[in-house]
Tab-separated table of N, CA and C in Angstrom:
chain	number	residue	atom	x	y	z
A	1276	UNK	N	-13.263	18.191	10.457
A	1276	UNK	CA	-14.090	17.564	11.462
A	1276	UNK	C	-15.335	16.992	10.794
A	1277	UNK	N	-15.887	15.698	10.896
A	1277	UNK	CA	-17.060	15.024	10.568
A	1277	UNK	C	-17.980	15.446	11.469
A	1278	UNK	N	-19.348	15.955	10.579
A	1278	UNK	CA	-20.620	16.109	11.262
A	1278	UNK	C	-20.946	14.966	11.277
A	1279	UNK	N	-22.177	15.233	12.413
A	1279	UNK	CA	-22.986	14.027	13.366
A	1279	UNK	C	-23.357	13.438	12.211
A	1280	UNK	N	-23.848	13.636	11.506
A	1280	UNK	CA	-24.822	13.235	9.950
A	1280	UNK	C	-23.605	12.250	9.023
A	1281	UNK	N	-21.983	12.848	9.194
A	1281	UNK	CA	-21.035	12.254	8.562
A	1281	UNK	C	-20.540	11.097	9.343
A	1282	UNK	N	-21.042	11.602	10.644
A	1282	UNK	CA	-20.505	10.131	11.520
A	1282	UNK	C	-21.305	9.010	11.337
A	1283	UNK	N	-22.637	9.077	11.125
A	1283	UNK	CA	-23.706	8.425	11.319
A	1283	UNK	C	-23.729	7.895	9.839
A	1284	UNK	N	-23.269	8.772	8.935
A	1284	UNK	CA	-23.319	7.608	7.387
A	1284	UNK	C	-21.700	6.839	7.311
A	1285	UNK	N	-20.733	7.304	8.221
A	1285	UNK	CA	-19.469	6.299	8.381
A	1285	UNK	C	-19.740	4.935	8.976
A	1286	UNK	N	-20.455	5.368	9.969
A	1286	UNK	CA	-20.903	3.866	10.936
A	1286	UNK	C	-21.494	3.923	9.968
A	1287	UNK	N	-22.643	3.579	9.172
A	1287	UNK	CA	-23.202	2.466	8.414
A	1287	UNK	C	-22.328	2.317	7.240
A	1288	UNK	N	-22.189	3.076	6.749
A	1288	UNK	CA	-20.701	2.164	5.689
A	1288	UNK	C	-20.287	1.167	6.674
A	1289	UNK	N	-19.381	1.575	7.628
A	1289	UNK	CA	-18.475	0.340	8.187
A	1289	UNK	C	-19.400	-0.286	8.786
A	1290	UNK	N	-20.508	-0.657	8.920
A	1290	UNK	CA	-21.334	-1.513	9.257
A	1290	UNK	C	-22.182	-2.773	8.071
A	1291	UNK	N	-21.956	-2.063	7.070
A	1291	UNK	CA	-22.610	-2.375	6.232
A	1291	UNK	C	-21.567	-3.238	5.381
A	1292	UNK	N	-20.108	-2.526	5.664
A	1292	UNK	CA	-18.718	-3.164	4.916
A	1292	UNK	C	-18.298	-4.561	5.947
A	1293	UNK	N	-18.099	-4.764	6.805
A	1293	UNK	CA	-18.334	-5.826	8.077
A	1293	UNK	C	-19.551	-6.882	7.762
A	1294	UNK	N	-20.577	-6.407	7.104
A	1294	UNK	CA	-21.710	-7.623	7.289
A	1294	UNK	C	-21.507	-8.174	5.681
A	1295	UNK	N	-21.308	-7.145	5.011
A	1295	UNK	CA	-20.558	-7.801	3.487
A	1295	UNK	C	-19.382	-8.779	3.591
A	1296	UNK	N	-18.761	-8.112	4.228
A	1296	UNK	CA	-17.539	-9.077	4.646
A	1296	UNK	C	-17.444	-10.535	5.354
A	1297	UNK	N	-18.319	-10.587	6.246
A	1297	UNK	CA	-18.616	-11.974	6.819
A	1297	UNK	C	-19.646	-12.555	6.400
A	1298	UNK	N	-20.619	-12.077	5.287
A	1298	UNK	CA	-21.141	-13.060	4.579
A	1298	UNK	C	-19.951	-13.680	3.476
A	1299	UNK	N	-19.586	-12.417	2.737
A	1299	UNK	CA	-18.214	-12.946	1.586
A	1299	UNK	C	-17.462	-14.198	2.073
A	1300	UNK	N	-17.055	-13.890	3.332
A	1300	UNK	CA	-16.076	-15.013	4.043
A	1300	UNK	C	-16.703	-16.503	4.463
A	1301	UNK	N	-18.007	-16.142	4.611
A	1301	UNK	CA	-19.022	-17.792	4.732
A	1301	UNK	C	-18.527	-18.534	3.945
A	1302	UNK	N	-18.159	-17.943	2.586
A	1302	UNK	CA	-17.682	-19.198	1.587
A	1302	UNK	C	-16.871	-19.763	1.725
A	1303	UNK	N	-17.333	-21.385	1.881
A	1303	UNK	CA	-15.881	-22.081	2.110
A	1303	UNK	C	-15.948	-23.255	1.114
A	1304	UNK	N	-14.869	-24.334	1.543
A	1304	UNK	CA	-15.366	-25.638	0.754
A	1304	UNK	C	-16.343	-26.501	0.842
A	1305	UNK	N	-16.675	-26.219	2.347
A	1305	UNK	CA	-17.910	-27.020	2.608
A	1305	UNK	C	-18.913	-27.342	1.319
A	1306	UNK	N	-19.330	-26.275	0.798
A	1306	UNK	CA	-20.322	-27.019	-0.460
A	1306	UNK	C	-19.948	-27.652	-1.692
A	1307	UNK	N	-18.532	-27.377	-1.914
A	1307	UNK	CA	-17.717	-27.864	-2.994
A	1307	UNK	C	-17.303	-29.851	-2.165
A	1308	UNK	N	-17.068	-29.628	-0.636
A	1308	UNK	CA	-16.895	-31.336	-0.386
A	1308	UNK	C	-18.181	-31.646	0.074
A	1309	UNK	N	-19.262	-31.094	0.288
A	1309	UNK	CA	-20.763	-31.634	0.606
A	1309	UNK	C	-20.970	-32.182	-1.244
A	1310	UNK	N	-21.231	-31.623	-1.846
A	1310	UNK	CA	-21.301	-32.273	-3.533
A	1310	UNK	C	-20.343	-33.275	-3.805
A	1311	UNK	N	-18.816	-33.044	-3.380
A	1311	UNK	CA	-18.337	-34.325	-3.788
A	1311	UNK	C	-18.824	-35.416	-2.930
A	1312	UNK	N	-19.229	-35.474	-1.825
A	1312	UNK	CA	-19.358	-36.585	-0.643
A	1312	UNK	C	-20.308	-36.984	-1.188
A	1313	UNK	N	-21.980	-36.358	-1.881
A	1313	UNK	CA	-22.970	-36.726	-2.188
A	1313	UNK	C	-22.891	-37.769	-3.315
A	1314	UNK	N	-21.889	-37.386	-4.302
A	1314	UNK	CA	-21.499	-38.263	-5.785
A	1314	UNK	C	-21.379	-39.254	-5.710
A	1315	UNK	N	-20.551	-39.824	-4.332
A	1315	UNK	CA	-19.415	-41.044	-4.084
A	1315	UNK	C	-20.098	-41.723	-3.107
A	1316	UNK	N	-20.892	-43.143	-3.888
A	1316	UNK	CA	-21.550	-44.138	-3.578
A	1316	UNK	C	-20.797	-44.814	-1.990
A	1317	UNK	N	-19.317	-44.644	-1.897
A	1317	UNK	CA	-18.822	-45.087	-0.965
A	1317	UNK	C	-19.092	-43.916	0.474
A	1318	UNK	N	-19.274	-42.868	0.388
A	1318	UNK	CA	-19.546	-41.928	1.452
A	1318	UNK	C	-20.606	-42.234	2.230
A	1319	UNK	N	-21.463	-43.242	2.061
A	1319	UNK	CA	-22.775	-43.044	2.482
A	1319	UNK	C	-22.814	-42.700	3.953
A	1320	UNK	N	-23.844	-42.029	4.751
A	1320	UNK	CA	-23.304	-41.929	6.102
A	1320	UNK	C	-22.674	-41.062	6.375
A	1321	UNK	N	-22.216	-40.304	5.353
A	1321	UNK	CA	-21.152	-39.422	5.618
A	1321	UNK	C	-21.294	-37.682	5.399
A	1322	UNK	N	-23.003	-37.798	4.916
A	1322	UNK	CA	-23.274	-36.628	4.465
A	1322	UNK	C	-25.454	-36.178	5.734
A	1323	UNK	N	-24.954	-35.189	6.181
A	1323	UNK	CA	-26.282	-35.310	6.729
A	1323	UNK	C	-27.334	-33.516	6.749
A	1324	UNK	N	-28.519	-34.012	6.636
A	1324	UNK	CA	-29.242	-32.181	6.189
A	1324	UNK	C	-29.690	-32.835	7.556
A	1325	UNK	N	-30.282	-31.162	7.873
A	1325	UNK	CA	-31.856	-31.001	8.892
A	1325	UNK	C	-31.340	-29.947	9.419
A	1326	UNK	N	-32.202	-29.889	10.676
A	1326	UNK	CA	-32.096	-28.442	11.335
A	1326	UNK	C	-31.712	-28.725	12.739
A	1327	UNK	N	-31.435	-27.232	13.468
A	1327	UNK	CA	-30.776	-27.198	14.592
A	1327	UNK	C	-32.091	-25.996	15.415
A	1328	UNK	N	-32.795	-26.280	16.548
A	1328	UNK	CA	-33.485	-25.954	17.274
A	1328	UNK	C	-33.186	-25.358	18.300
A	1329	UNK	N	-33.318	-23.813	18.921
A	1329	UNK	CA	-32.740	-23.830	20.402
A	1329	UNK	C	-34.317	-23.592	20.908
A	1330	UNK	N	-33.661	-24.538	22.216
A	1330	UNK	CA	-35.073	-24.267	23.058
A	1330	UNK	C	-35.145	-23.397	23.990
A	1331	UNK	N	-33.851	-22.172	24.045
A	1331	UNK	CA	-34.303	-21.461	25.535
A	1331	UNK	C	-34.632	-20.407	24.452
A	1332	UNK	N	-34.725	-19.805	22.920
A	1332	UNK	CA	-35.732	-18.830	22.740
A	1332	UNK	C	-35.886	-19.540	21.323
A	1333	UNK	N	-36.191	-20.409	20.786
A	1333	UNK	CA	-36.842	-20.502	19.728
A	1333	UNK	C	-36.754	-20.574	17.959
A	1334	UNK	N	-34.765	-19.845	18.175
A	1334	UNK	CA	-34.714	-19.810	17.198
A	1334	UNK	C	-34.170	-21.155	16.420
A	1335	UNK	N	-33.909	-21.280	15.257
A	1335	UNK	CA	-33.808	-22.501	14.599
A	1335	UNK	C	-33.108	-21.859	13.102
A	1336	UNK	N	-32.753	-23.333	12.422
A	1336	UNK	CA	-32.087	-22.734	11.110
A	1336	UNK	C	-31.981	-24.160	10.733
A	1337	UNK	N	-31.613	-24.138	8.737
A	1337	UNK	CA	-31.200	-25.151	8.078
A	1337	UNK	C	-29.611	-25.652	8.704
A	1338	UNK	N	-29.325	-26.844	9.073
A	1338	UNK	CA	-27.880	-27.552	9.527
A	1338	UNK	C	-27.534	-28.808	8.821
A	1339	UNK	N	-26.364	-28.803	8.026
A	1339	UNK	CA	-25.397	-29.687	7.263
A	1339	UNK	C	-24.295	-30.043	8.384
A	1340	UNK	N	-24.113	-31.583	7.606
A	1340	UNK	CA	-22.890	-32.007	8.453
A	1340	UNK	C	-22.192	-33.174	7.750
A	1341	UNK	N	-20.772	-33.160	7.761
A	1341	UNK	CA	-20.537	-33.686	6.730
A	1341	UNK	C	-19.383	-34.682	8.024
A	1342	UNK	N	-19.289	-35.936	8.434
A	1342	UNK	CA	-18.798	-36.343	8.970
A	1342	UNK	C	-17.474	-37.296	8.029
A	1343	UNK	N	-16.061	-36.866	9.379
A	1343	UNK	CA	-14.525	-37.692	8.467
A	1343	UNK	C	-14.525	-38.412	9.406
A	1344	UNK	N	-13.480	-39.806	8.804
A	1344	UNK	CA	-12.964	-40.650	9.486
A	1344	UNK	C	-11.945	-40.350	9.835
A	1345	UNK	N	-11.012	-40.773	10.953
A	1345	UNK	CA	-10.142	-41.043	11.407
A	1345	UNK	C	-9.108	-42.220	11.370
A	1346	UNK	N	-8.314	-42.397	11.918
A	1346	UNK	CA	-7.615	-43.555	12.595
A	1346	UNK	C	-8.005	-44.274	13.046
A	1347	UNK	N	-8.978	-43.189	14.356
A	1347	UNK	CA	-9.248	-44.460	15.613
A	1347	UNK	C	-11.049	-44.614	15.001
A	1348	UNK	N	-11.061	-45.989	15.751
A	1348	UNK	CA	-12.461	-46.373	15.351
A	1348	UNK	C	-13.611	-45.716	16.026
A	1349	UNK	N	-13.074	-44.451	17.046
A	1349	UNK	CA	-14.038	-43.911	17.842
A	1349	UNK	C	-13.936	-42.396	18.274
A	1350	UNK	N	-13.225	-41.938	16.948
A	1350	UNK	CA	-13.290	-40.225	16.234
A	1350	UNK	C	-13.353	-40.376	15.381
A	1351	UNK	N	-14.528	-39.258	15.231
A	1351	UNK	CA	-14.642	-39.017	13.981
A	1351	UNK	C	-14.605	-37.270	14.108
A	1352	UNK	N	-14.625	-36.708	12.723
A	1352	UNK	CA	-14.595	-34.735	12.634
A	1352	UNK	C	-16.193	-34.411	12.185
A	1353	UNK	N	-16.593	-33.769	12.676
A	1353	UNK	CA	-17.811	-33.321	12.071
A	1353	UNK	C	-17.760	-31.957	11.843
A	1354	UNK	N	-18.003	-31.844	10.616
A	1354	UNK	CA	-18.116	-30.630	10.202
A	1354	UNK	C	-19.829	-30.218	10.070
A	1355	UNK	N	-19.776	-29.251	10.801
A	1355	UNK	CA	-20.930	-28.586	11.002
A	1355	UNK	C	-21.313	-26.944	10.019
A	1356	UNK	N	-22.272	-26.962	9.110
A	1356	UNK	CA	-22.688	-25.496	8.566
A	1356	UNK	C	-24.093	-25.429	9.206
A	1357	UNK	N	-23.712	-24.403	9.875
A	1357	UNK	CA	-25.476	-23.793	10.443
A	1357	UNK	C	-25.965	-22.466	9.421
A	1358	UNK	N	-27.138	-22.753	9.493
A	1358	UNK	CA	-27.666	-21.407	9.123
A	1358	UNK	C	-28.659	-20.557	10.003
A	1359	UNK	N	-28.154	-19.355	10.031
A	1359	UNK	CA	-29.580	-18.088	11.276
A	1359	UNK	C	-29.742	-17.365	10.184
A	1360	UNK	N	-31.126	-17.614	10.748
A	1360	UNK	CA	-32.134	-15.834	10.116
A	1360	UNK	C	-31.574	-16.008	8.214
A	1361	UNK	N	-31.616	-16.963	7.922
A	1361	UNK	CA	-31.670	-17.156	6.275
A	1361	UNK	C	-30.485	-16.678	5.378
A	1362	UNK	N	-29.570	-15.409	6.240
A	1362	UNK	CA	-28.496	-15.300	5.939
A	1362	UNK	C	-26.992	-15.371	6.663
A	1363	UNK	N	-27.151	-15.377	7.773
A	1363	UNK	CA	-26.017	-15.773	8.236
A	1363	UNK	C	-25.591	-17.156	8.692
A	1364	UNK	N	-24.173	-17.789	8.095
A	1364	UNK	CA	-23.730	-19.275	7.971
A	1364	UNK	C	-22.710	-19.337	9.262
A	1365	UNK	N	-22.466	-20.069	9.679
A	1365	UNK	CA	-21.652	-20.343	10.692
A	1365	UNK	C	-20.830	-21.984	10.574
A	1366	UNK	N	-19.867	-21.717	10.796
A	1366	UNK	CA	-18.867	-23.336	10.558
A	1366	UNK	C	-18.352	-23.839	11.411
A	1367	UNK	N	-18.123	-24.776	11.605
A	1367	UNK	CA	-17.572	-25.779	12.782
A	1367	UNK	C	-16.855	-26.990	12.583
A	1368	UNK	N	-15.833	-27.418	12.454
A	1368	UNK	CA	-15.314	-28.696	12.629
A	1368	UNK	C	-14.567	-28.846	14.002
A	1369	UNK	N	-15.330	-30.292	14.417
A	1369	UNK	CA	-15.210	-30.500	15.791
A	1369	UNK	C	-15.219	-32.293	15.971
A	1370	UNK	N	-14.179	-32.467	16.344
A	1370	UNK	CA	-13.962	-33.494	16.824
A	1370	UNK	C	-15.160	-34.980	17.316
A	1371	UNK	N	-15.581	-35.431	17.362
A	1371	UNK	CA	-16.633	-36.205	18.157
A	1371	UNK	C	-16.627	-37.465	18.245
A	1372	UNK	N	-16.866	-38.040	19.418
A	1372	UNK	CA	-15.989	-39.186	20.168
A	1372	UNK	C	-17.678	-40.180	20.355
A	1373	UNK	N	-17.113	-41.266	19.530
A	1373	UNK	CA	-18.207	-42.401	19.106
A	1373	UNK	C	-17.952	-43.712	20.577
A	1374	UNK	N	-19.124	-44.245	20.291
A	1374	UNK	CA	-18.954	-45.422	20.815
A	1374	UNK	C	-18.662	-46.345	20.068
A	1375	UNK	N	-18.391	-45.974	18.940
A	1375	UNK	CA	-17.953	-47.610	17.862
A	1375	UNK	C	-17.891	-47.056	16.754
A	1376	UNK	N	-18.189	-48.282	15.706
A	1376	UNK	CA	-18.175	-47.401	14.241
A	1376	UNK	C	-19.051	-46.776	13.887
A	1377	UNK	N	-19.389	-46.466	12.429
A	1377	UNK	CA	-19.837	-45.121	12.202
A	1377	UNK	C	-21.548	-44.766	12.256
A	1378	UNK	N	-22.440	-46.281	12.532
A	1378	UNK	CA	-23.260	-46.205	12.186
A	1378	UNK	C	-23.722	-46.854	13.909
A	1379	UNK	N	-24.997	-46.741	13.944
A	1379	UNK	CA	-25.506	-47.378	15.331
A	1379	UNK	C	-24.708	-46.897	16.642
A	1380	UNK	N	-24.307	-46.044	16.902
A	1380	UNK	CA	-23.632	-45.594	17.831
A	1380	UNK	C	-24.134	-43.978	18.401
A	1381	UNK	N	-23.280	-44.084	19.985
A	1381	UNK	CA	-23.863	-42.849	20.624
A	1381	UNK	C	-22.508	-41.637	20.446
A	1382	UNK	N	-22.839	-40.975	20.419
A	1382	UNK	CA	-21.094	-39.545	20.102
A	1382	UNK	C	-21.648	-38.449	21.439
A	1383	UNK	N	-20.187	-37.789	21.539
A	1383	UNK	CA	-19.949	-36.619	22.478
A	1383	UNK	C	-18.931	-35.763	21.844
A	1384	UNK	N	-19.486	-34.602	21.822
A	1384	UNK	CA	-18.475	-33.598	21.370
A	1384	UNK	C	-18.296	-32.761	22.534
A	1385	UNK	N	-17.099	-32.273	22.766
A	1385	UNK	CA	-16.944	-30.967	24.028
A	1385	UNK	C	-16.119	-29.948	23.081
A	1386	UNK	N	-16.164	-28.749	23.436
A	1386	UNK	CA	-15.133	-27.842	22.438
A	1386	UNK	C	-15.360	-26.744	23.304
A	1387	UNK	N	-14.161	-25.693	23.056
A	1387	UNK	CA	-14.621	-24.529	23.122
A	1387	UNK	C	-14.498	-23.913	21.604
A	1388	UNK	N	-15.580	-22.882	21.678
A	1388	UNK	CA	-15.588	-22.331	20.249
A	1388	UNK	C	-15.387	-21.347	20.102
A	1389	UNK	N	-14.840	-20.480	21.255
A	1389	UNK	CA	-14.409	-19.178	21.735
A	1389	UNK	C	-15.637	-18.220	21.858
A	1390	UNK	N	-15.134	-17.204	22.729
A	1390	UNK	CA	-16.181	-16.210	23.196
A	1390	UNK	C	-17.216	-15.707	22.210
A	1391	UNK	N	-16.989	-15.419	21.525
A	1391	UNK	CA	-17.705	-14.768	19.929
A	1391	UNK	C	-18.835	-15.846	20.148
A	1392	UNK	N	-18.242	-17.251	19.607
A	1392	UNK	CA	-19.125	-18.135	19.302
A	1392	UNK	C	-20.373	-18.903	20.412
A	1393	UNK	N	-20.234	-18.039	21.653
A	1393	UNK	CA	-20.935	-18.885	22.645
A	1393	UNK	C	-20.384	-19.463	23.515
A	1394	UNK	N	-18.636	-19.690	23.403
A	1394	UNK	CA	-17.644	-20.698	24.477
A	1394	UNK	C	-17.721	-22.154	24.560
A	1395	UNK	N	-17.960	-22.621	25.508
A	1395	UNK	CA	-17.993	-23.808	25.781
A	1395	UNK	C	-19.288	-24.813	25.022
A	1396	UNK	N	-18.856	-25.219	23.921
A	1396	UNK	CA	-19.978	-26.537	23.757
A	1396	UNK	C	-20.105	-27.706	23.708
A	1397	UNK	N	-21.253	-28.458	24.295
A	1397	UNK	CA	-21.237	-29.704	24.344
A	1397	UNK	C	-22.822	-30.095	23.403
A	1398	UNK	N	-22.537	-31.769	23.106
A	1398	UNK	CA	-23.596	-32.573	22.463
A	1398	UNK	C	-23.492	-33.831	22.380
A	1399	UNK	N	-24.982	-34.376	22.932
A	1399	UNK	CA	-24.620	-35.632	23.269
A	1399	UNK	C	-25.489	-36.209	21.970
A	1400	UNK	N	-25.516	-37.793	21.461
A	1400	UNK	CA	-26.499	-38.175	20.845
A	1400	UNK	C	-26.137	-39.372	20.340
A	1401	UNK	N	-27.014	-39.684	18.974
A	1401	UNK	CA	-27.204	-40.649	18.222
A	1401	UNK	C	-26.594	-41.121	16.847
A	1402	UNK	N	-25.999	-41.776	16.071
A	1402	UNK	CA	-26.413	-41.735	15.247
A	1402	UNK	C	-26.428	-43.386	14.418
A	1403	UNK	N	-27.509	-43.371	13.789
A	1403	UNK	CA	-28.409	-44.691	12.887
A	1403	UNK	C	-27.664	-44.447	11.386
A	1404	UNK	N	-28.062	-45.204	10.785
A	1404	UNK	CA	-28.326	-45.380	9.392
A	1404	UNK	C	-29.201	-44.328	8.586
A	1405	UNK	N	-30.146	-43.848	9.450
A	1405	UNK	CA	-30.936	-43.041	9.206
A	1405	UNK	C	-31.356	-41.983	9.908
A	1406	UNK	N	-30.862	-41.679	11.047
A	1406	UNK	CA	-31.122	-40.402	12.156
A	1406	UNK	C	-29.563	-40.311	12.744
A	1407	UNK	N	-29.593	-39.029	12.820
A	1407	UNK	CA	-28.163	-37.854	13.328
A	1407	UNK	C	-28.917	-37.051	13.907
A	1408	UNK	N	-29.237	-37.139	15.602
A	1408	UNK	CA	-29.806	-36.374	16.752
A	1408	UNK	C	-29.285	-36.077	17.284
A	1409	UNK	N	-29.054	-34.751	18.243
A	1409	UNK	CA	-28.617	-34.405	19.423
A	1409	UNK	C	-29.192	-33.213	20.539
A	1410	UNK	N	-28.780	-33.250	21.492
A	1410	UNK	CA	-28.885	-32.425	22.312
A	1410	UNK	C	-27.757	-31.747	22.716
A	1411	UNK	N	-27.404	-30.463	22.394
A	1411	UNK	CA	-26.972	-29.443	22.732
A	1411	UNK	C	-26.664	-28.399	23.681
A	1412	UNK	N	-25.541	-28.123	24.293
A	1412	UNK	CA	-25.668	-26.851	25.253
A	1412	UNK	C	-24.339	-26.103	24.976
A	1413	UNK	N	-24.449	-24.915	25.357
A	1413	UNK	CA	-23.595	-23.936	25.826
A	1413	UNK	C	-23.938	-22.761	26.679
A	1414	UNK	N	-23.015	-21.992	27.265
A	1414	UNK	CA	-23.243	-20.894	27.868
A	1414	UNK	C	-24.483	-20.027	27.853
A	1415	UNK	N	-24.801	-19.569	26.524
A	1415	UNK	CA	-25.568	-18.785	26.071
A	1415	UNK	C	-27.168	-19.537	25.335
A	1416	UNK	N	-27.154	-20.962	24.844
A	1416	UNK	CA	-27.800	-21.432	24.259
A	1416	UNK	C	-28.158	-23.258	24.138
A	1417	UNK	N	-29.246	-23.983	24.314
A	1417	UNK	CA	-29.349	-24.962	24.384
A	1417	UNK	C	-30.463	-25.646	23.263
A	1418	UNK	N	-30.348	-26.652	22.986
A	1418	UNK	CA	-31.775	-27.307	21.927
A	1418	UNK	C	-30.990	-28.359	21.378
A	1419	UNK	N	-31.617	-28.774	20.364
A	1419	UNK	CA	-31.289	-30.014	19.468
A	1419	UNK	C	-31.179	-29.825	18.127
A	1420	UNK	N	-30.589	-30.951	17.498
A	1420	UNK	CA	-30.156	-30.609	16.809
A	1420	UNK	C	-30.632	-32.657	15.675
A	1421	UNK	N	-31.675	-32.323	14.659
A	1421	UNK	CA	-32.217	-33.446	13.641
A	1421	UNK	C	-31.802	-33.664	12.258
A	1422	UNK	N	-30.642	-34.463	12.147
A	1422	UNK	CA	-30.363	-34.896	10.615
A	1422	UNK	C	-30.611	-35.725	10.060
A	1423	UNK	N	-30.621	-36.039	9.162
A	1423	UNK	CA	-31.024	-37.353	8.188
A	1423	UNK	C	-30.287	-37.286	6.849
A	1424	UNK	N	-29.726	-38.907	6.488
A	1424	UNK	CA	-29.774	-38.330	5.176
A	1424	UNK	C	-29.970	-37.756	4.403
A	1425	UNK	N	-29.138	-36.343	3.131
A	1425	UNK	CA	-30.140	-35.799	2.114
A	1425	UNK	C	-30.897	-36.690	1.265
A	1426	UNK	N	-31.654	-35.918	0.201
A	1426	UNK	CA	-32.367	-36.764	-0.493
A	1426	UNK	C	-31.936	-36.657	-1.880
């Protein structure tokens, strides 16, 4: 039988083995195709930094986005890396439906991202030559979201 004292250092092992674990698993290709996209003079447009803001409490984080083409002239995939609280990453590729081509145009994304993630999200916005804006909602959380070319 485990004492209270043995239970209480099991939960933090397996607490501690779980938060190791889903940082370990953050790693993806994203930074291996964010570097190649940056190299290749032809990507331009295709690579975007800044941050993501919520306004019903405040919090915020560094946000990458690395946008694909499609077929149609009015999807594109956006791949989304967020960052909270300096260590935890979060990923997203999500669909998003343009008014035209890739530049000067307004986009809408709808998704669900499942329960874990908040459920249902939507974002409406912009994007220029030089600004990737939006406004944001879901269930649990709303704000915006400011990219720009890296530098």
């Amino acid at each position: 039988m485990i004492s209270p004292k043995g239970l209480i250092r099991t939960g933090a092992f397996a607490l501690a083995a779980i938060l190791f674990l889903s940082m370990a698993t953050s790693c993806s290709s994203f930074n291996r195709d964010w570097k190649k996209t940056l190299a290749d003079p032809t990507l331009t447009n295709n690579a975007w930094d800044g941050t993501w803001q919520s306004d019903m409490n405040g919090h915020h984080g560094r946000l990458r986005c690395l946008l694909t083409d499609t077929d149609t002239e009015t999807e594109r995939i956006a791949r989304f890396r967020a960052r909270y609280a300096k260590i935890l990453v979060f990923e997203y590729s999500l669909p998003i439906t343009t008014s035209g081509p890739a530049t000067n145009t307004t986009f809408k994304v709808s998704a669900d991202l499942g329960k874990s993630a908040g459920g249902f999200f939507q974002a409406n916005g912009i994007i220029t030559p030089t600004d990737f804006h939006a406004a944001y909602t879901s269930k649990w959380d709303w704000g915006t979201f400011t990219l720009a070319p890296p530098k």
